[in-house]
Amino acid sequence: MSLTLKVHFTSTTYLNFRSKHSALTSYNTQIRPKPICHFNPLTSTSFKPKKMHAPVQSSSTSVIKSSLIEPDGGVLVHLVLPESERGVKTVEAESMPKVRLTKIDVEWVHVISEGWASPLKGFMREDEYLQSLHFKTLRMKDGSTVNMPLPIVLAIDDETKEGIGSSSDVGLVGPDGDSIAILRSIQIYKHNKEERIARTWGTTAPGLPYVEEVITPAGNWLIGGDLEVLKPIKYNDGLDHYRLSPKQLRKEFDRRKADAVFAFQLRNPVHNGHALLMNDTRRRLLEMGFKNPILLLHPLGGFTKADDVPLDVRMEQHSKVLEDGVLDPDTTIVAIFPSPMHYAGPTEVQWHAKARINAGANFYIVGRDPAGMGHPTEKRDLYDPEHGKKVLSMAPGLEKLNILPFRVAAYDTVAKKMAFFDPSRAKDFLFISGTKMRTYARTGENPPDGFMCPGGWEVLVKYYKSLQAEEATQQPAVLPS
Amino acid sequence: MSLTLKVHFTSTTYLNFRSKHSALTSYNTQIRPKPICHFNPLTSTSFKPKKMHAPVQSSSTSVIKSSLIEPDGGVLVHLVLPESERGVKTVEAESMPKVRLTKIDVEWVHVISEGWASPLKGFMREDEYLQSLHFKTLRMKDGSTVNMPLPIVLAIDDETKEGIGSSSDVGLVGPDGDSIAILRSIQIYKHNKEERIARTWGTTAPGLPYVEEVITPAGNWLIGGDLEVLKPIKYNDGLDHYRLSPKQLRKEFDRRKADAVFAFQLRNPVHNGHALLMNDTRRRLLEMGFKNPILLLHPLGGFTKADDVPLDVRMEQHSKVLEDGVLDPDTTIVAIFPSPMHYAGPTEVQWHAKARINAGANFYIVGRDPAGMGHPTEKRDLYDPEHGKKVLSMAPGLEKLNILPFRVAAYDTVAKKMAFFDPSRAKDFLFISGTKMRTYARTGENPPDGFMCPGGWEVLVKYYKSLQAEEATQQPAVLPS
């Protein structure tokens, strides 16, 4: 899968100042015509900035609003207890029936506790689960709708359920037995795995990474409730400083006086095609009148499948890309998005976008086959590669986010650089898939000049060589007869 | 599955006069307190009438509004051409590339043409299909949402697609080759059967009746477009007079001066448990101040699975139930709902409810496991029997409909009648499943007194005896050695 794509801005690309108060407020800005609003969001030419604060037209000393986009539900959820309460609550947690978490459960505690899933305040109870599973939304008390495409749930087995008995609260303990959180006012309900998988992935074929890793081995019950997290989740892997919470990110955007934030979700190394896209997006936002658009380069840091490049290697690679000047450090924030990966295509891309709303991004870039993978048992993509961006543009609850669809780019063998794919001279373009990139790195062959900055490429070569060395040591010393 | 259940009206059961104009209009009625609005619609005690016209409190000569509830999208879709255009359009249709319809495709043409699926104006194009599949809703141009839980699509095979070429319109012909409709401004897109099945049924297990009958044999493409139907769809089976369109039903409700219409969807014979529920609902509506609540007894008339009782037998049975006075003909309308059955549980019950909004019903009764069946490969219900009513109460786009959940009833062996199940004396109750009913009818044994009116029961006995006779003639004359 080649990943560099083109933003489609058209002649109808103007700002639409539909803020909550647009009927009442006169902005001190040049009023531009409203964009033609295509209902069908599928056409590649539809781009319509939505519900945002007007870019500041006067001096840079103007007051900039602290939030470019409201978190879902209006308030950013934050469930980590203040230090003053931790001692008492930890003692309390230890007196409760226990639920042992897996590593991935802890990632979800992290995600929920920092408000990435706002307005969700804990693992889903059945009413939230059913709404998420069937409608990909939650209805708020005021009748409004927020997007919530993935069930964020905690599974327990029969024995744990029995141990909980009639207790209304439970203590959550990590894989090593340390107290992590309290789950209050719990509800236990059936975990129909088949239905959960079918409605989330649109298939029940064996071999879905998250299903095999998380759902199949899980218990037959789900437990929902309100989370109280005893202390911030840390991984102590040398990367915690990259794990900025939505609150920290919003503060950083304010500190940098961002008047637009565009988020780029990725789980792969950054090549020059990605960079072309991100730089092009920034240029266009500047052309539109924004003075200080900030890029949130936001690699996913939770569970990924075995053949994806691990997080530490990716972070090193991303650093090199900034060091090499491919992306501008002054207008880029690199941070880790702590969610596990579902590989659930059009359903998951909504989660990726929704979480970035909560982190304060008001533009979201989406390319070909987001969160997709090959079908686990058939020789085809699991999802139609165009469905992700289409479904994202339709998704209820994401109306306030500006979706930036982009087209595939590839290596232009004439210009000798990554460029937007031109179908009129298709033969000049070389698609460099992840598999191909891996083959280059493994064999020590260099990819074409201009595919990736040398510093970034070196990181990958080093990683793949270490992998080969590791594989070699895992070969049995004597072949079985 | 026993089908008679209890309506839960509680002390908070009051009318909520949230009409479109409620902020502006002063009703000439006694204003009642608003119901306590449970966000969680799952509690069996939640019943809250919504968005309706106030029941008339003065004399019976008051003007009654012609519609109790607006059709989805505001306008009832009607796609049958006026007689004056039929000749010309039929000639035109015959000049177009053809798509041959199956019997069930024709049922969908019927459904769409009369506006049961309003605001849908034809078979779904891809943007409608994806919204339906992922979100069970369609977003309207004004930003509002209507419920649309089942993909209403037309499949074609490679050969038909090739035959269509670049034509923008096609003629739809019935199974016998007669011109039925034109599909305009078509769009052809991929039919990913696995994803459609998984997201609609929440399983891909083999043996789902609609899947086996309709989807598995269908082509790999879907064709969407705007329908123009050449003449009303008729079945000439002696039951067409029961097939009232939403327009006809709305007119009939007006003629009868209904101030509330409560719809009862069924695909089974009516027993006294059903009757108890329907009569009880009427009584409660009267208590609430409605003067003339009308029951829409609305059996499904399209495709059903092989072991369901056929439509003609059910219609005869329903007639007897009215003749025998179990239901009151003066306050009951019996009509056929022309949709095919999906057996898709919580997803399909939304369709059943949504279509009745379009037919003018503002109350919808829902029981245990609506549109459910046994899991085709496992020994369990396919759906959690409580999920149907929960999901229905949550469903986006159905907020204006009053959902009436009801509890299971069974044969009370002490009172010798169908009664609401009382768990405190569970042993007194006998659950008479469809299978059990069939066994009674087949063996000539009578069910307990008071289970079903004698006239209705006779119809079933006759049917099952004919089935036995038929089965006997299908036995091979000589058993294979």
PDB file of N, CA and C in Angstrom, chain A residues 29 68 121 221 229:
ATOM      1  N   THR A  29     -13.064  40.018   9.794  1.00  0.00           N
ATOM      2  CA  THR A  29     -12.295  39.335   8.752  1.00  0.00           C
ATOM      3  C   THR A  29     -12.957  39.619   7.414  1.00  0.00           C
ATOM      4  N   LEU A  68      -9.504  25.367  19.102  1.00  0.00           N
ATOM      5  CA  LEU A  68      -9.960  25.502  17.723  1.00  0.00           C
ATOM      6  C   LEU A  68     -11.224  24.690  17.503  1.00  0.00           C
ATOM      7  N   LYS A 121     -16.652   8.062  29.877  1.00  0.00           N
ATOM      8  CA  LYS A 121     -16.020   8.221  31.186  1.00  0.00           C
ATOM      9  C   LYS A 121     -15.577   6.897  31.797  1.00  0.00           C
ATOM     10  N   TRP A 221     -18.018 -12.072  29.157  1.00  0.00           N
ATOM     11  CA  TRP A 221     -18.774 -10.982  29.768  1.00  0.00           C
ATOM     12  C   TRP A 221     -18.046  -9.673  29.540  1.00  0.00           C
ATOM     13  N   VAL A 229      -8.812   6.714  37.687  1.00  0.00           N
ATOM     14  CA  VAL A 229      -7.479   6.162  37.453  1.00  0.00           C
ATOM     15  C   VAL A 229      -6.541   6.680  38.537  1.00  0.00           C
TER      16      VAL A 229
END
